[in-house]
Structure formats: structure tokens, C-alpha cells
Amino acid sequence: MNSAQTKNNVQQMATVYGVLFAISGSHLFNDAIQAVIPAMNPIFEESLGLSYAQLGWIAFVINMTSSLMQPVFGYFSDRKPTPFLLPFGMLLSMIGLIGFGLSTNYYFILLSVFFIGLGSAIFHPEGSRVAYMAAGAKRGLAQSIYQVGGNFGQSLAPVFTAFIFIRFGQKGALGFTFVALMGIILLLFVSRWYKTRLEIDMYKPKKKSIDETKIPLQPKIKAAMALLVFLVFARSWYSAGIGNFYQFYLINDYGLSIKQAQLYIFIFMFAGVLGTFLGGPLADRFGRRNIIFLSMAGAAPLTILLPYVSVGWIIPLFFLIGFIITSSFSVTVVYAQELVPQKIGMVSGLIVGFAFGMGAVGAVLLGTLADLYSIKFVMILCSLLPLFGIFTWLLPSDEKVRELNAE
């Protein structure tokens, strides 16, 4: 009996890299499908004559759907994990993708985007749970592997614009149904592992009551979660400004073509992929709170400088900003999971979902401000947002988080 328990403990501590890479690949497919939407912005602006505000509403629908529903699906998955929701979510995204590629009606486009957002809302909290279960003792690394797939998928948006949508237009989106099918196949494999892991856990001795999820949170933990959400809010608004509108700033103020502007956006997003991947292991070594602080406060001087530099300085600044500010993406998820370890799905959905949701609100507001004032005004406004990172020092240290959960 003791040897069996020891074996189970060893298995629990081991990092299951095969599953981590599979869920990361699925995350890449999921977010590549979402990346189709902002990638289509320059095409919709020309072919359908959409305003910046209307483009902002498209971003709002997909991101807010994902934001509002992620914590909801996370809450129910905490109570009753459902492994095969993962491929079902990808199926919903594929249905929305088909509608997005075929419709020329603005409101039907919004409906199609809603389905893509709903599929993403199902995927993300369950995907974070799988990464947590497969992490063993390397939670920062595991979450980075998982999140880097999604960030790489998002980074492909400008590539899609430059090499697919400029040539094939809106119908180029239909080619991504093959990506969705690959994602469904990969998620079936992940779901089978997830189901087996749940069955194994059912027979392990349970030291804690299942009613643990109903224990009210301490006020200090609630305050820390609220501040963490605020920091995610600031980071998300900056990313929304860059991802949705900086390409128009490059076109209008620097005279670049649509295709040239996509290269700059890709560099920013690809640097974010590298930052996401390295942020987790660095947080394992130097602390979650320290990396969250450095990712925002460290990027602030560069973001403030960006709107005023000549075109030759944009690429090196963009690379550094993307790398630094995104290095906390996976770290904020792990920090939240360690704040509230009994509600992994809900807090994962809250942090990742809130990132999408606040990006959605930001996209609408920034698009409206761009219509009222100018794209440059919006870029200057966005450049100040990382300054909020100084409030990171109000978060409890990693050691204090462990003490709070031990009380």
C-alpha cells in the first residue's frame, strides 16, 4: 500500500511533457483561429467600409464572449471536470469560422465571431487545468509551455493578413477549418489522458474534504486577486491597442503599406511568444511577483518612447516591449492558481478570460477614441498603461501566498 502511494506521488510530481506539448499545440490552433479575426481588420476596412469603432465591436464580441464565459466554464469544471468539452469547444470555433469566412453581412459576422469566442471560452480554463495537472513540480514551466502555444497562434495574425487575406480576401478564412480539424484530433488525445488521470485520482486517498471549494476566501487573498485582475486589465489594454490599431498608425503616420505594417505587428507578437516561454521558468527561479513587476514596470520606459521614435527604431523597441511585457502572461495565471489552489479552473478562466475581456472593452473604447481624435492619440494613451505595474509591490510575496494558504 505504501509503495503504491509512493508510486502515485512520484507520478504526480513528474512533468508529463507529451501532454503539455499536445495541449500547447491545441492552444496554438485555438488562438490561430482567433487570430483570423484581427488579421481581417484591414480587409474589412477596405471591402466593407467598416469604421474603427465597428472593428472594435468585432473584437469586443469575440473577446467579451470568451471573457464572460471562461470563469463560468471554469467554475463548473471545478465542480465536475468534463474532459471531452475540449474538442467540443474546438468544434464550435470551427462552425463560427465557417460563418466568418462566408458572410458579408456585418451582424452575421458578429454572430460567427460569437461562436468562435464561445469555443475559446470552453477551451481555455480546461486547457489551463490540463497544464496544471501535467505540471508536476514545474508549474511555471508547464504554464509557459501551454501559454506559448496560444501566444504563437495569436502572433500569426499579421502573417495571415500579409500572405493569405490580402490575396484571397475574406474567403481565405475557410482554409482554417483544416486547422480546427487538426485541433479536434489533438484534443481527443488530450481528453483521453485527462479522463484517465481523473479516474486515477478518484482512487487516491483524499486528505481534504470536497467541501473545500466552498470555504470562503480570506480578505487578503480577495484583495490580492482584485489587484492582480487590475494589472491584467492594464496589460490587456496595451496589447489590445497594439494588436488592433497600431497597424493603422504605421499606415497613416509612417506611410507603410498594409503588408509592411503586418511585419512590425508580427515582430511584437513573436517577441511576446519568447517572453511567455521564458517568463514561467524565470518565475520558478526568481519568484512570481518579481517577474510580474519587471514585465510591466520594465517595459514602461520603452512604451512611453515608442510613439515618438522614427521608423528605424520601431522594430528594436517593438521586440523589447513585446518580450518584456508578455513575460508575465503565464506567470499571472500561476500566481492566481497558487492564491486560490482549490479553484484552479475558475481562477484560470478569470485571469485568462479577463485578459481577453478587458482587451475587448479596450478595443471598443480605443477604436471610438481613434474615430473621435486620432490613431496617434490612442497610441500615446496606450503607452502610459504599463506604468500601473508599479502597484505590483502591493501583491503578497510568493512566501506570503504560501503562508496565507497554510492558515
mmCIF file of C-alpha atoms in Angstrom:
data_model
loop_
_atom_site.group_PDB
_atom_site.id
_atom_site.type_symbol
_atom_site.label_atom_id
_atom_site.label_comp_id
_atom_site.label_asym_id
_atom_site.label_seq_id
_atom_site.Cartn_x
_atom_site.Cartn_y
_atom_site.Cartn_z
ATOM 1 C CA MET A 1 0.000 0.000 0.000
ATOM 2 C CA ASN A 2 2.812 2.368 0.953
ATOM 3 C CA SER A 3 4.743 1.511 -2.228
ATOM 4 C CA ALA A 4 1.636 2.167 -4.319
ATOM 5 C CA GLN A 5 1.139 5.538 -2.655
ATOM 6 C CA THR A 6 4.810 6.353 -3.213
ATOM 7 C CA LYS A 7 4.462 5.463 -6.903
ATOM 8 C CA ASN A 8 1.391 7.678 -7.198
ATOM 9 C CA ASN A 9 3.239 10.560 -5.529
ATOM 10 C CA VAL A 10 6.168 10.181 -7.945
ATOM 11 C CA GLN A 11 3.759 10.152 -10.890
ATOM 12 C CA GLN A 12 2.020 13.208 -9.528
ATOM 13 C CA MET A 13 5.321 15.111 -9.253
ATOM 14 C CA ALA A 14 6.565 14.064 -12.698
ATOM 15 C CA THR A 15 6.098 16.591 -15.507
ATOM 16 C CA VAL A 16 4.145 14.985 -18.375
ATOM 17 C CA TYR A 17 5.774 16.752 -21.330
ATOM 18 C CA GLY A 18 3.859 14.839 -24.008
ATOM 19 C CA VAL A 19 0.541 16.129 -22.681
ATOM 20 C CA LEU A 20 1.955 19.632 -22.171
ATOM 21 C CA PHE A 21 3.149 19.840 -25.770
ATOM 22 C CA ALA A 22 -0.169 18.442 -27.012
ATOM 23 C CA ILE A 23 -2.241 20.993 -25.071
ATOM 24 C CA SER A 24 0.171 23.735 -26.170
ATOM 25 C CA GLY A 25 -0.284 22.676 -29.804
ATOM 26 C CA SER A 26 -4.051 22.717 -29.323
ATOM 27 C CA HIS A 27 -3.739 26.185 -27.799
ATOM 28 C CA LEU A 28 -1.809 27.268 -30.889
ATOM 29 C CA PHE A 29 -4.619 26.025 -33.153
ATOM 30 C CA ASN A 30 -7.323 27.631 -30.996
ATOM 31 C CA ASP A 31 -5.671 31.040 -30.884
ATOM 32 C CA ALA A 32 -4.618 30.903 -34.543
ATOM 33 C CA ILE A 33 -8.326 30.638 -35.351
ATOM 34 C CA GLN A 34 -8.983 33.667 -33.157
ATOM 35 C CA ALA A 35 -6.092 35.489 -34.848
ATOM 36 C CA VAL A 36 -8.013 35.288 -38.122
ATOM 37 C CA ILE A 37 -10.364 37.982 -36.777
ATOM 38 C CA PRO A 38 -7.931 40.883 -36.152
ATOM 39 C CA ALA A 39 -5.997 39.767 -39.236
ATOM 40 C CA MET A 40 -9.110 40.531 -41.288
ATOM 41 C CA ASN A 41 -9.402 44.136 -39.994
ATOM 42 C CA PRO A 42 -7.578 45.850 -42.889
ATOM 43 C CA ILE A 43 -9.555 43.753 -45.383
ATOM 44 C CA PHE A 44 -12.916 44.610 -43.769
ATOM 45 C CA GLU A 45 -11.983 48.273 -43.612
ATOM 46 C CA GLU A 46 -11.497 48.313 -47.389
ATOM 47 C CA SER A 47 -14.058 45.760 -48.652
ATOM 48 C CA LEU A 48 -16.966 46.525 -46.273
ATOM 49 C CA GLY A 49 -16.040 50.099 -45.363
ATOM 50 C CA LEU A 50 -16.119 49.400 -41.607
ATOM 51 C CA SER A 51 -15.151 52.165 -39.193
ATOM 52 C CA TYR A 52 -12.570 51.792 -36.417
ATOM 53 C CA ALA A 53 -15.437 51.586 -33.918
ATOM 54 C CA GLN A 54 -17.083 48.719 -35.869
ATOM 55 C CA LEU A 55 -13.779 46.858 -35.973
ATOM 56 C CA GLY A 56 -13.569 47.443 -32.242
ATOM 57 C CA TRP A 57 -17.037 45.885 -31.789
ATOM 58 C CA ILE A 58 -15.943 42.763 -33.671
ATOM 59 C CA ALA A 59 -13.017 42.445 -31.261
ATOM 60 C CA PHE A 60 -15.410 43.164 -28.390
ATOM 61 C CA VAL A 61 -17.782 40.322 -29.286
ATOM 62 C CA ILE A 62 -15.150 37.599 -29.515
ATOM 63 C CA ASN A 63 -13.138 38.737 -26.525
ATOM 64 C CA MET A 64 -16.079 39.529 -24.262
ATOM 65 C CA THR A 65 -17.768 36.209 -25.081
ATOM 66 C CA SER A 66 -14.589 34.440 -24.102
ATOM 67 C CA SER A 67 -14.118 36.660 -21.047
ATOM 68 C CA LEU A 68 -17.589 36.290 -19.582
ATOM 69 C CA MET A 69 -17.865 32.569 -20.196
ATOM 70 C CA GLN A 70 -14.363 31.395 -19.229
ATOM 71 C CA PRO A 71 -14.840 31.797 -15.457
ATOM 72 C CA VAL A 72 -18.304 30.232 -15.787
ATOM 73 C CA PHE A 73 -16.969 27.125 -17.535
ATOM 74 C CA GLY A 74 -14.028 27.130 -15.110
ATOM 75 C CA TYR A 75 -16.412 27.197 -12.108
ATOM 76 C CA PHE A 76 -18.426 24.227 -13.373
ATOM 77 C CA SER A 77 -15.313 22.282 -14.381
ATOM 78 C CA ASP A 78 -14.006 22.702 -10.812
ATOM 79 C CA ARG A 79 -17.171 21.006 -9.595
ATOM 80 C CA LYS A 80 -17.390 18.420 -12.376
ATOM 81 C CA PRO A 81 -14.397 18.173 -14.744
ATOM 82 C CA THR A 82 -15.535 17.239 -18.266
ATOM 83 C CA PRO A 83 -12.530 16.216 -20.419
ATOM 84 C CA PHE A 84 -14.364 15.983 -23.751
ATOM 85 C CA LEU A 85 -15.516 19.593 -23.557
ATOM 86 C CA LEU A 86 -12.110 20.403 -25.085
ATOM 87 C CA PRO A 87 -12.767 19.006 -28.603
ATOM 88 C CA PHE A 88 -16.387 20.232 -28.400
ATOM 89 C CA GLY A 89 -15.137 23.790 -27.878
ATOM 90 C CA MET A 90 -12.920 23.491 -30.948
ATOM 91 C CA LEU A 91 -15.928 22.255 -32.941
ATOM 92 C CA LEU A 92 -17.890 25.395 -32.003
ATOM 93 C CA SER A 93 -14.947 27.520 -33.142
ATOM 94 C CA MET A 94 -14.914 25.710 -36.481
ATOM 95 C CA ILE A 95 -18.632 26.412 -37.002
ATOM 96 C CA GLY A 96 -18.056 30.094 -36.256
ATOM 97 C CA LEU A 97 -15.057 30.165 -38.567
ATOM 98 C CA ILE A 98 -17.113 28.886 -41.494
ATOM 99 C CA GLY A 99 -19.724 31.604 -40.910
ATOM 100 C CA PHE A 100 -16.996 34.247 -40.602
ATOM 101 C CA GLY A 101 -15.460 33.234 -43.919
ATOM 102 C CA LEU A 102 -18.740 33.211 -45.854
ATOM 103 C CA SER A 103 -20.740 36.176 -44.551
ATOM 104 C CA THR A 104 -20.618 39.718 -45.949
ATOM 105 C CA ASN A 105 -23.290 40.939 -43.511
ATOM 106 C CA TYR A 106 -21.791 42.820 -40.542
ATOM 107 C CA TYR A 107 -24.259 41.397 -37.999
ATOM 108 C CA PHE A 108 -23.807 37.829 -39.197
ATOM 109 C CA ILE A 109 -20.070 38.357 -38.860
ATOM 110 C CA LEU A 110 -20.679 39.334 -35.224
ATOM 111 C CA LEU A 111 -22.737 36.145 -34.709
ATOM 112 C CA SER A 112 -19.999 33.991 -36.241
ATOM 113 C CA VAL A 113 -17.407 35.651 -34.041
ATOM 114 C CA PHE A 114 -19.616 34.869 -31.019
ATOM 115 C CA PHE A 115 -19.318 31.127 -31.772
ATOM 116 C CA ILE A 116 -15.531 31.379 -32.064
ATOM 117 C CA GLY A 117 -15.410 33.192 -28.726
ATOM 118 C CA LEU A 118 -17.645 30.578 -27.087
ATOM 119 C CA GLY A 119 -15.393 27.766 -28.285
ATOM 120 C CA SER A 120 -12.389 29.599 -26.878
ATOM 121 C CA ALA A 121 -14.185 30.138 -23.554
ATOM 122 C CA ILE A 122 -14.644 26.377 -23.220
ATOM 123 C CA PHE A 123 -11.062 25.610 -24.209
ATOM 124 C CA HIS A 124 -9.019 27.957 -22.014
ATOM 125 C CA PRO A 125 -9.964 27.030 -18.413
ATOM 126 C CA GLU A 126 -9.889 23.304 -19.213
ATOM 127 C CA GLY A 127 -6.585 23.750 -21.047
ATOM 128 C CA SER A 128 -5.105 25.539 -18.008
ATOM 129 C CA ARG A 129 -6.349 22.707 -15.791
ATOM 130 C CA VAL A 130 -4.654 20.095 -18.003
ATOM 131 C CA ALA A 131 -1.389 22.092 -17.874
ATOM 132 C CA TYR A 132 -1.685 22.273 -14.075
ATOM 133 C CA MET A 133 -2.330 18.523 -13.802
ATOM 134 C CA ALA A 134 0.587 17.661 -16.102
ATOM 135 C CA ALA A 135 2.999 20.145 -14.494
ATOM 136 C CA GLY A 136 4.337 18.108 -11.610
ATOM 137 C CA ALA A 137 6.624 20.417 -9.610
ATOM 138 C CA LYS A 138 7.323 22.726 -12.597
ATOM 139 C CA ARG A 139 4.181 24.860 -12.646
ATOM 140 C CA GLY A 140 5.782 27.955 -14.130
ATOM 141 C CA LEU A 141 7.428 25.996 -16.943
ATOM 142 C CA ALA A 142 4.257 23.986 -17.614
ATOM 143 C CA GLN A 143 2.076 27.074 -17.816
ATOM 144 C CA SER A 144 4.640 28.715 -20.118
ATOM 145 C CA ILE A 145 4.615 25.715 -22.461
ATOM 146 C CA TYR A 146 0.824 25.847 -22.532
ATOM 147 C CA GLN A 147 0.545 29.625 -22.983
ATOM 148 C CA VAL A 148 3.338 29.922 -25.542
ATOM 149 C CA GLY A 149 1.254 27.890 -27.988
ATOM 150 C CA GLY A 150 -1.604 30.370 -27.700
ATOM 151 C CA ASN A 151 0.639 33.409 -27.954
ATOM 152 C CA PHE A 152 2.335 31.983 -31.029
ATOM 153 C CA GLY A 153 -1.076 31.380 -32.582
ATOM 154 C CA GLN A 154 -2.042 34.996 -31.898
ATOM 155 C CA SER A 155 1.261 36.238 -33.303
ATOM 156 C CA LEU A 156 0.384 34.751 -36.691
ATOM 157 C CA ALA A 157 -2.392 37.325 -37.297
ATOM 158 C CA PRO A 158 -0.185 39.735 -39.306
ATOM 159 C CA VAL A 159 1.269 36.801 -41.269
ATOM 160 C CA PHE A 160 -2.271 35.732 -42.181
ATOM 161 C CA THR A 161 -3.055 39.262 -43.369
ATOM 162 C CA ALA A 162 0.117 39.657 -45.412
ATOM 163 C CA PHE A 163 0.178 36.253 -47.121
ATOM 164 C CA ILE A 164 -3.417 34.978 -47.127
ATOM 165 C CA PHE A 165 -6.101 37.652 -46.734
ATOM 166 C CA ILE A 166 -4.547 40.331 -48.956
ATOM 167 C CA ARG A 167 -4.537 37.700 -51.712
ATOM 168 C CA PHE A 168 -7.691 35.655 -51.039
ATOM 169 C CA GLY A 169 -9.813 38.119 -49.072
ATOM 170 C CA GLN A 170 -12.412 37.005 -46.571
ATOM 171 C CA LYS A 171 -12.829 33.517 -48.035
ATOM 172 C CA GLY A 172 -9.239 32.780 -47.070
ATOM 173 C CA ALA A 173 -10.637 32.185 -43.574
ATOM 174 C CA LEU A 174 -12.273 28.977 -44.791
ATOM 175 C CA GLY A 175 -8.852 27.361 -45.145
ATOM 176 C CA PHE A 176 -8.547 27.469 -41.360
ATOM 177 C CA THR A 177 -11.250 24.838 -40.957
ATOM 178 C CA PHE A 178 -8.417 22.354 -41.552
ATOM 179 C CA VAL A 179 -6.597 23.882 -38.562
ATOM 180 C CA ALA A 180 -9.740 23.383 -36.461
ATOM 181 C CA LEU A 181 -9.976 19.737 -37.537
ATOM 182 C CA MET A 182 -6.355 19.122 -36.523
ATOM 183 C CA GLY A 183 -7.121 20.759 -33.193
ATOM 184 C CA ILE A 184 -10.102 18.467 -32.601
ATOM 185 C CA ILE A 185 -7.964 15.381 -33.291
ATOM 186 C CA LEU A 186 -5.195 16.554 -30.949
ATOM 187 C CA LEU A 187 -7.692 17.416 -28.207
ATOM 188 C CA LEU A 188 -9.241 13.957 -28.387
ATOM 189 C CA PHE A 189 -5.827 12.598 -27.356
ATOM 190 C CA VAL A 190 -5.535 15.158 -24.526
ATOM 191 C CA SER A 191 -9.077 14.415 -23.350
ATOM 192 C CA ARG A 192 -8.368 10.690 -23.095
ATOM 193 C CA TRP A 193 -5.311 11.380 -20.888
ATOM 194 C CA TYR A 194 -7.359 13.867 -18.834
ATOM 195 C CA LYS A 195 -10.125 11.282 -18.309
ATOM 196 C CA THR A 196 -7.613 8.600 -17.271
ATOM 197 C CA ARG A 197 -5.941 10.996 -14.832
ATOM 198 C CA LEU A 198 -9.302 11.807 -13.238
ATOM 199 C CA GLU A 199 -10.063 8.099 -12.845
ATOM 200 C CA ILE A 200 -6.691 7.546 -11.133
ATOM 201 C CA ASP A 201 -7.291 10.481 -8.797
ATOM 202 C CA MET A 202 -10.666 9.055 -7.782
ATOM 203 C CA TYR A 203 -8.928 6.119 -6.060
ATOM 204 C CA LYS A 204 -6.277 8.168 -4.253
ATOM 205 C CA PRO A 205 -6.744 8.753 -0.523
ATOM 206 C CA LYS A 206 -8.359 12.177 -0.059
ATOM 207 C CA LYS A 207 -6.887 14.179 2.797
ATOM 208 C CA LYS A 208 -9.186 17.158 2.229
ATOM 209 C CA SER A 209 -12.929 17.315 2.092
ATOM 210 C CA ILE A 210 -14.571 18.039 -1.221
ATOM 211 C CA ASP A 211 -16.346 20.928 0.524
ATOM 212 C CA GLU A 212 -13.003 22.785 0.439
ATOM 213 C CA THR A 213 -14.193 24.608 -2.678
ATOM 214 C CA LYS A 214 -16.949 26.187 -0.548
ATOM 215 C CA ILE A 215 -14.584 27.658 2.067
ATOM 216 C CA PRO A 216 -14.747 31.484 1.832
ATOM 217 C CA LEU A 217 -11.575 33.226 0.732
ATOM 218 C CA GLN A 218 -9.571 35.291 3.182
ATOM 219 C CA PRO A 219 -9.871 39.082 2.726
ATOM 220 C CA LYS A 220 -6.140 39.347 1.932
ATOM 221 C CA ILE A 221 -6.481 36.765 -0.857
ATOM 222 C CA LYS A 222 -9.526 38.578 -2.263
ATOM 223 C CA ALA A 223 -7.608 41.877 -2.251
ATOM 224 C CA ALA A 224 -4.622 40.249 -3.969
ATOM 225 C CA MET A 225 -6.884 38.737 -6.663
ATOM 226 C CA ALA A 226 -8.544 42.120 -7.255
ATOM 227 C CA LEU A 227 -5.162 43.820 -7.699
ATOM 228 C CA LEU A 228 -3.917 41.030 -9.961
ATOM 229 C CA VAL A 229 -7.003 41.422 -12.146
ATOM 230 C CA PHE A 230 -6.349 45.181 -12.327
ATOM 231 C CA LEU A 231 -2.782 44.562 -13.505
ATOM 232 C CA VAL A 232 -4.058 42.127 -16.141
ATOM 233 C CA PHE A 233 -6.517 44.850 -17.162
ATOM 234 C CA ALA A 234 -3.701 47.377 -17.790
ATOM 235 C CA ARG A 235 -1.551 44.871 -19.689
ATOM 236 C CA SER A 236 -4.522 43.762 -21.812
ATOM 237 C CA TRP A 237 -5.484 47.274 -22.844
ATOM 238 C CA TYR A 238 -1.952 47.908 -24.037
ATOM 239 C CA SER A 239 -1.922 44.669 -26.040
ATOM 240 C CA ALA A 240 -5.369 45.478 -27.488
ATOM 241 C CA GLY A 241 -4.145 48.868 -28.657
ATOM 242 C CA ILE A 242 -1.107 47.374 -30.370
ATOM 243 C CA GLY A 243 -2.810 44.284 -31.802
ATOM 244 C CA ASN A 244 -5.891 46.028 -33.204
ATOM 245 C CA PHE A 245 -4.796 49.556 -34.105
ATOM 246 C CA TYR A 246 -1.023 50.032 -34.285
ATOM 247 C CA GLN A 247 -1.042 48.755 -37.866
ATOM 248 C CA PHE A 248 -3.245 51.726 -38.815
ATOM 249 C CA TYR A 249 -0.830 54.083 -37.012
ATOM 250 C CA LEU A 250 2.021 52.685 -39.127
ATOM 251 C CA ILE A 251 -0.039 53.076 -42.294
ATOM 252 C CA ASN A 252 -1.383 56.585 -41.570
ATOM 253 C CA ASP A 253 1.552 58.240 -39.788
ATOM 254 C CA TYR A 254 4.559 56.422 -41.270
ATOM 255 C CA GLY A 255 3.170 55.754 -44.757
ATOM 256 C CA LEU A 256 3.697 51.994 -44.694
ATOM 257 C CA SER A 257 1.647 49.577 -46.792
ATOM 258 C CA ILE A 258 -0.715 47.045 -45.197
ATOM 259 C CA LYS A 259 1.779 44.242 -45.871
ATOM 260 C CA GLN A 260 4.707 46.189 -44.396
ATOM 261 C CA ALA A 261 2.710 47.071 -41.274
ATOM 262 C CA GLN A 262 1.994 43.392 -40.629
ATOM 263 C CA LEU A 263 5.729 42.669 -40.312
ATOM 264 C CA TYR A 264 6.007 45.110 -37.396
ATOM 265 C CA ILE A 265 2.987 43.627 -35.604
ATOM 266 C CA PHE A 266 4.381 40.119 -36.115
ATOM 267 C CA ILE A 267 7.714 41.113 -34.548
ATOM 268 C CA PHE A 268 5.901 42.465 -31.471
ATOM 269 C CA MET A 269 3.790 39.322 -31.118
ATOM 270 C CA PHE A 270 6.606 36.878 -31.827
ATOM 271 C CA ALA A 271 8.742 38.600 -29.181
ATOM 272 C CA GLY A 272 5.772 38.045 -26.873
ATOM 273 C CA VAL A 273 5.936 34.313 -27.625
ATOM 274 C CA LEU A 274 9.558 34.238 -26.465
ATOM 275 C CA GLY A 275 8.706 36.304 -23.402
ATOM 276 C CA THR A 276 5.834 33.995 -22.483
ATOM 277 C CA PHE A 277 8.031 30.918 -22.783
ATOM 278 C CA LEU A 278 10.876 32.297 -20.653
ATOM 279 C CA GLY A 279 8.662 34.075 -18.113
ATOM 280 C CA GLY A 280 7.470 30.869 -16.446
ATOM 281 C CA PRO A 281 10.901 29.303 -15.804
ATOM 282 C CA LEU A 282 12.234 32.689 -14.629
ATOM 283 C CA ALA A 283 9.309 32.948 -12.205
ATOM 284 C CA ASP A 284 10.066 29.433 -10.899
ATOM 285 C CA ARG A 285 13.565 30.666 -10.071
ATOM 286 C CA PHE A 286 13.146 34.338 -9.123
ATOM 287 C CA GLY A 287 9.550 34.499 -7.896
ATOM 288 C CA ARG A 288 6.140 35.134 -9.469
ATOM 289 C CA ARG A 289 5.636 38.645 -8.083
ATOM 290 C CA ASN A 290 9.112 39.795 -9.155
ATOM 291 C CA ILE A 291 8.552 38.772 -12.778
ATOM 292 C CA ILE A 292 5.081 40.371 -12.870
ATOM 293 C CA PHE A 293 6.610 43.643 -11.647
ATOM 294 C CA LEU A 294 9.542 43.581 -14.079
ATOM 295 C CA SER A 295 7.323 42.720 -17.051
ATOM 296 C CA MET A 296 5.237 45.890 -16.695
ATOM 297 C CA ALA A 297 7.444 48.459 -14.943
ATOM 298 C CA GLY A 298 10.422 47.316 -17.034
ATOM 299 C CA ALA A 299 8.511 47.862 -20.278
ATOM 300 C CA ALA A 300 7.073 51.272 -19.302
ATOM 301 C CA PRO A 301 10.035 53.480 -20.366
ATOM 302 C CA LEU A 302 10.074 51.794 -23.771
ATOM 303 C CA THR A 303 6.313 52.005 -24.338
ATOM 304 C CA ILE A 304 6.341 55.720 -23.463
ATOM 305 C CA LEU A 305 9.117 56.298 -26.005
ATOM 306 C CA LEU A 306 7.554 54.242 -28.828
ATOM 307 C CA PRO A 307 5.027 56.786 -30.275
ATOM 308 C CA TYR A 308 7.755 59.393 -30.818
ATOM 309 C CA VAL A 309 10.576 57.440 -32.488
ATOM 310 C CA SER A 310 11.485 57.340 -36.167
ATOM 311 C CA VAL A 311 10.546 54.282 -38.197
ATOM 312 C CA GLY A 312 14.046 52.787 -37.925
ATOM 313 C CA TRP A 313 13.738 52.454 -34.137
ATOM 314 C CA ILE A 314 10.319 50.801 -34.087
ATOM 315 C CA ILE A 315 11.448 47.204 -34.718
ATOM 316 C CA PRO A 316 14.065 47.005 -31.916
ATOM 317 C CA LEU A 317 11.736 48.784 -29.479
ATOM 318 C CA PHE A 318 8.803 46.607 -30.527
ATOM 319 C CA PHE A 319 10.815 43.440 -29.963
ATOM 320 C CA LEU A 320 11.934 44.504 -26.478
ATOM 321 C CA ILE A 321 8.464 45.686 -25.438
ATOM 322 C CA GLY A 322 6.770 42.532 -26.714
ATOM 323 C CA PHE A 323 9.308 40.314 -24.952
ATOM 324 C CA ILE A 324 9.223 42.141 -21.615
ATOM 325 C CA ILE A 325 5.527 42.934 -21.233
ATOM 326 C CA THR A 326 4.349 39.450 -22.215
ATOM 327 C CA SER A 327 6.787 37.620 -19.938
ATOM 328 C CA SER A 328 4.204 37.787 -17.143
ATOM 329 C CA PHE A 329 1.367 36.263 -19.206
ATOM 330 C CA SER A 330 1.726 32.720 -17.882
ATOM 331 C CA VAL A 331 3.086 33.926 -14.532
ATOM 332 C CA THR A 332 -0.119 35.772 -13.606
ATOM 333 C CA VAL A 333 -2.077 32.551 -14.191
ATOM 334 C CA VAL A 334 0.262 30.511 -11.953
ATOM 335 C CA TYR A 335 0.225 33.237 -9.277
ATOM 336 C CA ALA A 336 -3.598 33.200 -9.292
ATOM 337 C CA GLN A 337 -3.674 29.394 -9.116
ATOM 338 C CA GLU A 338 -1.387 29.482 -6.083
ATOM 339 C CA LEU A 339 -3.524 32.168 -4.450
ATOM 340 C CA VAL A 340 -6.653 30.011 -4.795
ATOM 341 C CA PRO A 341 -5.438 26.412 -5.317
ATOM 342 C CA GLN A 342 -8.844 24.892 -4.581
ATOM 343 C CA LYS A 343 -10.444 26.670 -7.573
ATOM 344 C CA ILE A 344 -7.967 26.130 -10.409
ATOM 345 C CA GLY A 345 -10.476 26.229 -13.269
ATOM 346 C CA MET A 346 -12.312 29.316 -12.071
ATOM 347 C CA VAL A 347 -9.229 31.471 -11.376
ATOM 348 C CA SER A 348 -7.557 30.346 -14.614
ATOM 349 C CA GLY A 349 -10.701 31.339 -16.516
ATOM 350 C CA LEU A 350 -10.871 34.600 -14.603
ATOM 351 C CA ILE A 351 -7.278 35.668 -15.321
ATOM 352 C CA VAL A 352 -7.046 34.495 -18.936
ATOM 353 C CA GLY A 353 -10.686 35.367 -19.634
ATOM 354 C CA PHE A 354 -10.321 38.778 -18.035
ATOM 355 C CA ALA A 355 -7.315 39.417 -20.238
ATOM 356 C CA PHE A 356 -9.468 38.806 -23.307
ATOM 357 C CA GLY A 357 -12.440 40.661 -21.859
ATOM 358 C CA MET A 358 -10.566 43.793 -20.896
ATOM 359 C CA GLY A 359 -8.890 43.681 -24.277
ATOM 360 C CA ALA A 360 -12.395 43.667 -25.742
ATOM 361 C CA VAL A 361 -13.544 46.697 -23.753
ATOM 362 C CA GLY A 362 -10.268 48.401 -24.596
ATOM 363 C CA ALA A 363 -10.666 47.681 -28.311
ATOM 364 C CA VAL A 364 -14.102 49.335 -28.407
ATOM 365 C CA LEU A 365 -13.019 52.363 -26.370
ATOM 366 C CA LEU A 366 -9.734 52.818 -28.234
ATOM 367 C CA GLY A 367 -11.467 52.421 -31.600
ATOM 368 C CA THR A 368 -14.026 55.068 -30.620
ATOM 369 C CA LEU A 369 -11.274 57.428 -29.442
ATOM 370 C CA ALA A 370 -9.407 56.853 -32.720
ATOM 371 C CA ASP A 371 -12.525 57.894 -34.664
ATOM 372 C CA LEU A 372 -13.009 60.982 -32.448
ATOM 373 C CA TYR A 373 -9.380 62.095 -32.216
ATOM 374 C CA SER A 374 -6.611 60.205 -33.999
ATOM 375 C CA ILE A 375 -4.694 56.930 -34.004
ATOM 376 C CA LYS A 376 -1.640 58.749 -32.626
ATOM 377 C CA PHE A 377 -3.661 59.987 -29.637
ATOM 378 C CA VAL A 378 -4.651 56.381 -28.897
ATOM 379 C CA MET A 379 -1.062 55.166 -29.161
ATOM 380 C CA ILE A 380 0.140 57.841 -26.724
ATOM 381 C CA LEU A 381 -2.645 56.907 -24.305
ATOM 382 C CA CYS A 382 -1.741 53.213 -24.522
ATOM 383 C CA SER A 383 1.930 53.947 -23.918
ATOM 384 C CA LEU A 384 1.153 55.049 -20.339
ATOM 385 C CA LEU A 385 -0.693 51.892 -19.270
ATOM 386 C CA PRO A 386 2.344 49.776 -18.240
ATOM 387 C CA LEU A 387 3.104 52.397 -15.559
ATOM 388 C CA PHE A 388 0.390 50.733 -13.467
ATOM 389 C CA GLY A 389 2.878 47.892 -12.971
ATOM 390 C CA ILE A 390 4.354 49.772 -10.007
ATOM 391 C CA PHE A 391 1.347 48.589 -7.983
ATOM 392 C CA THR A 392 2.647 45.009 -8.254
ATOM 393 C CA TRP A 393 4.582 45.545 -4.998
ATOM 394 C CA LEU A 394 1.252 45.682 -3.168
ATOM 395 C CA LEU A 395 0.748 41.991 -4.016
ATOM 396 C CA PRO A 396 1.788 39.488 -1.331
ATOM 397 C CA SER A 397 5.178 37.895 -1.933
ATOM 398 C CA ASP A 398 5.356 34.270 -3.044
ATOM 399 C CA GLU A 399 6.265 33.226 0.513
ATOM 400 C CA LYS A 400 3.305 35.182 1.924
ATOM 401 C CA VAL A 401 0.948 33.451 -0.553
ATOM 402 C CA ARG A 402 2.093 30.085 0.770
ATOM 403 C CA GLU A 403 1.595 31.279 4.339
ATOM 404 C CA LEU A 404 -1.926 32.537 3.608
ATOM 405 C CA ASN A 405 -2.935 29.162 2.162
ATOM 406 C CA ALA A 406 -1.401 27.318 5.112
ATOM 407 C CA GLU A 407 -3.551 29.234 7.624
#
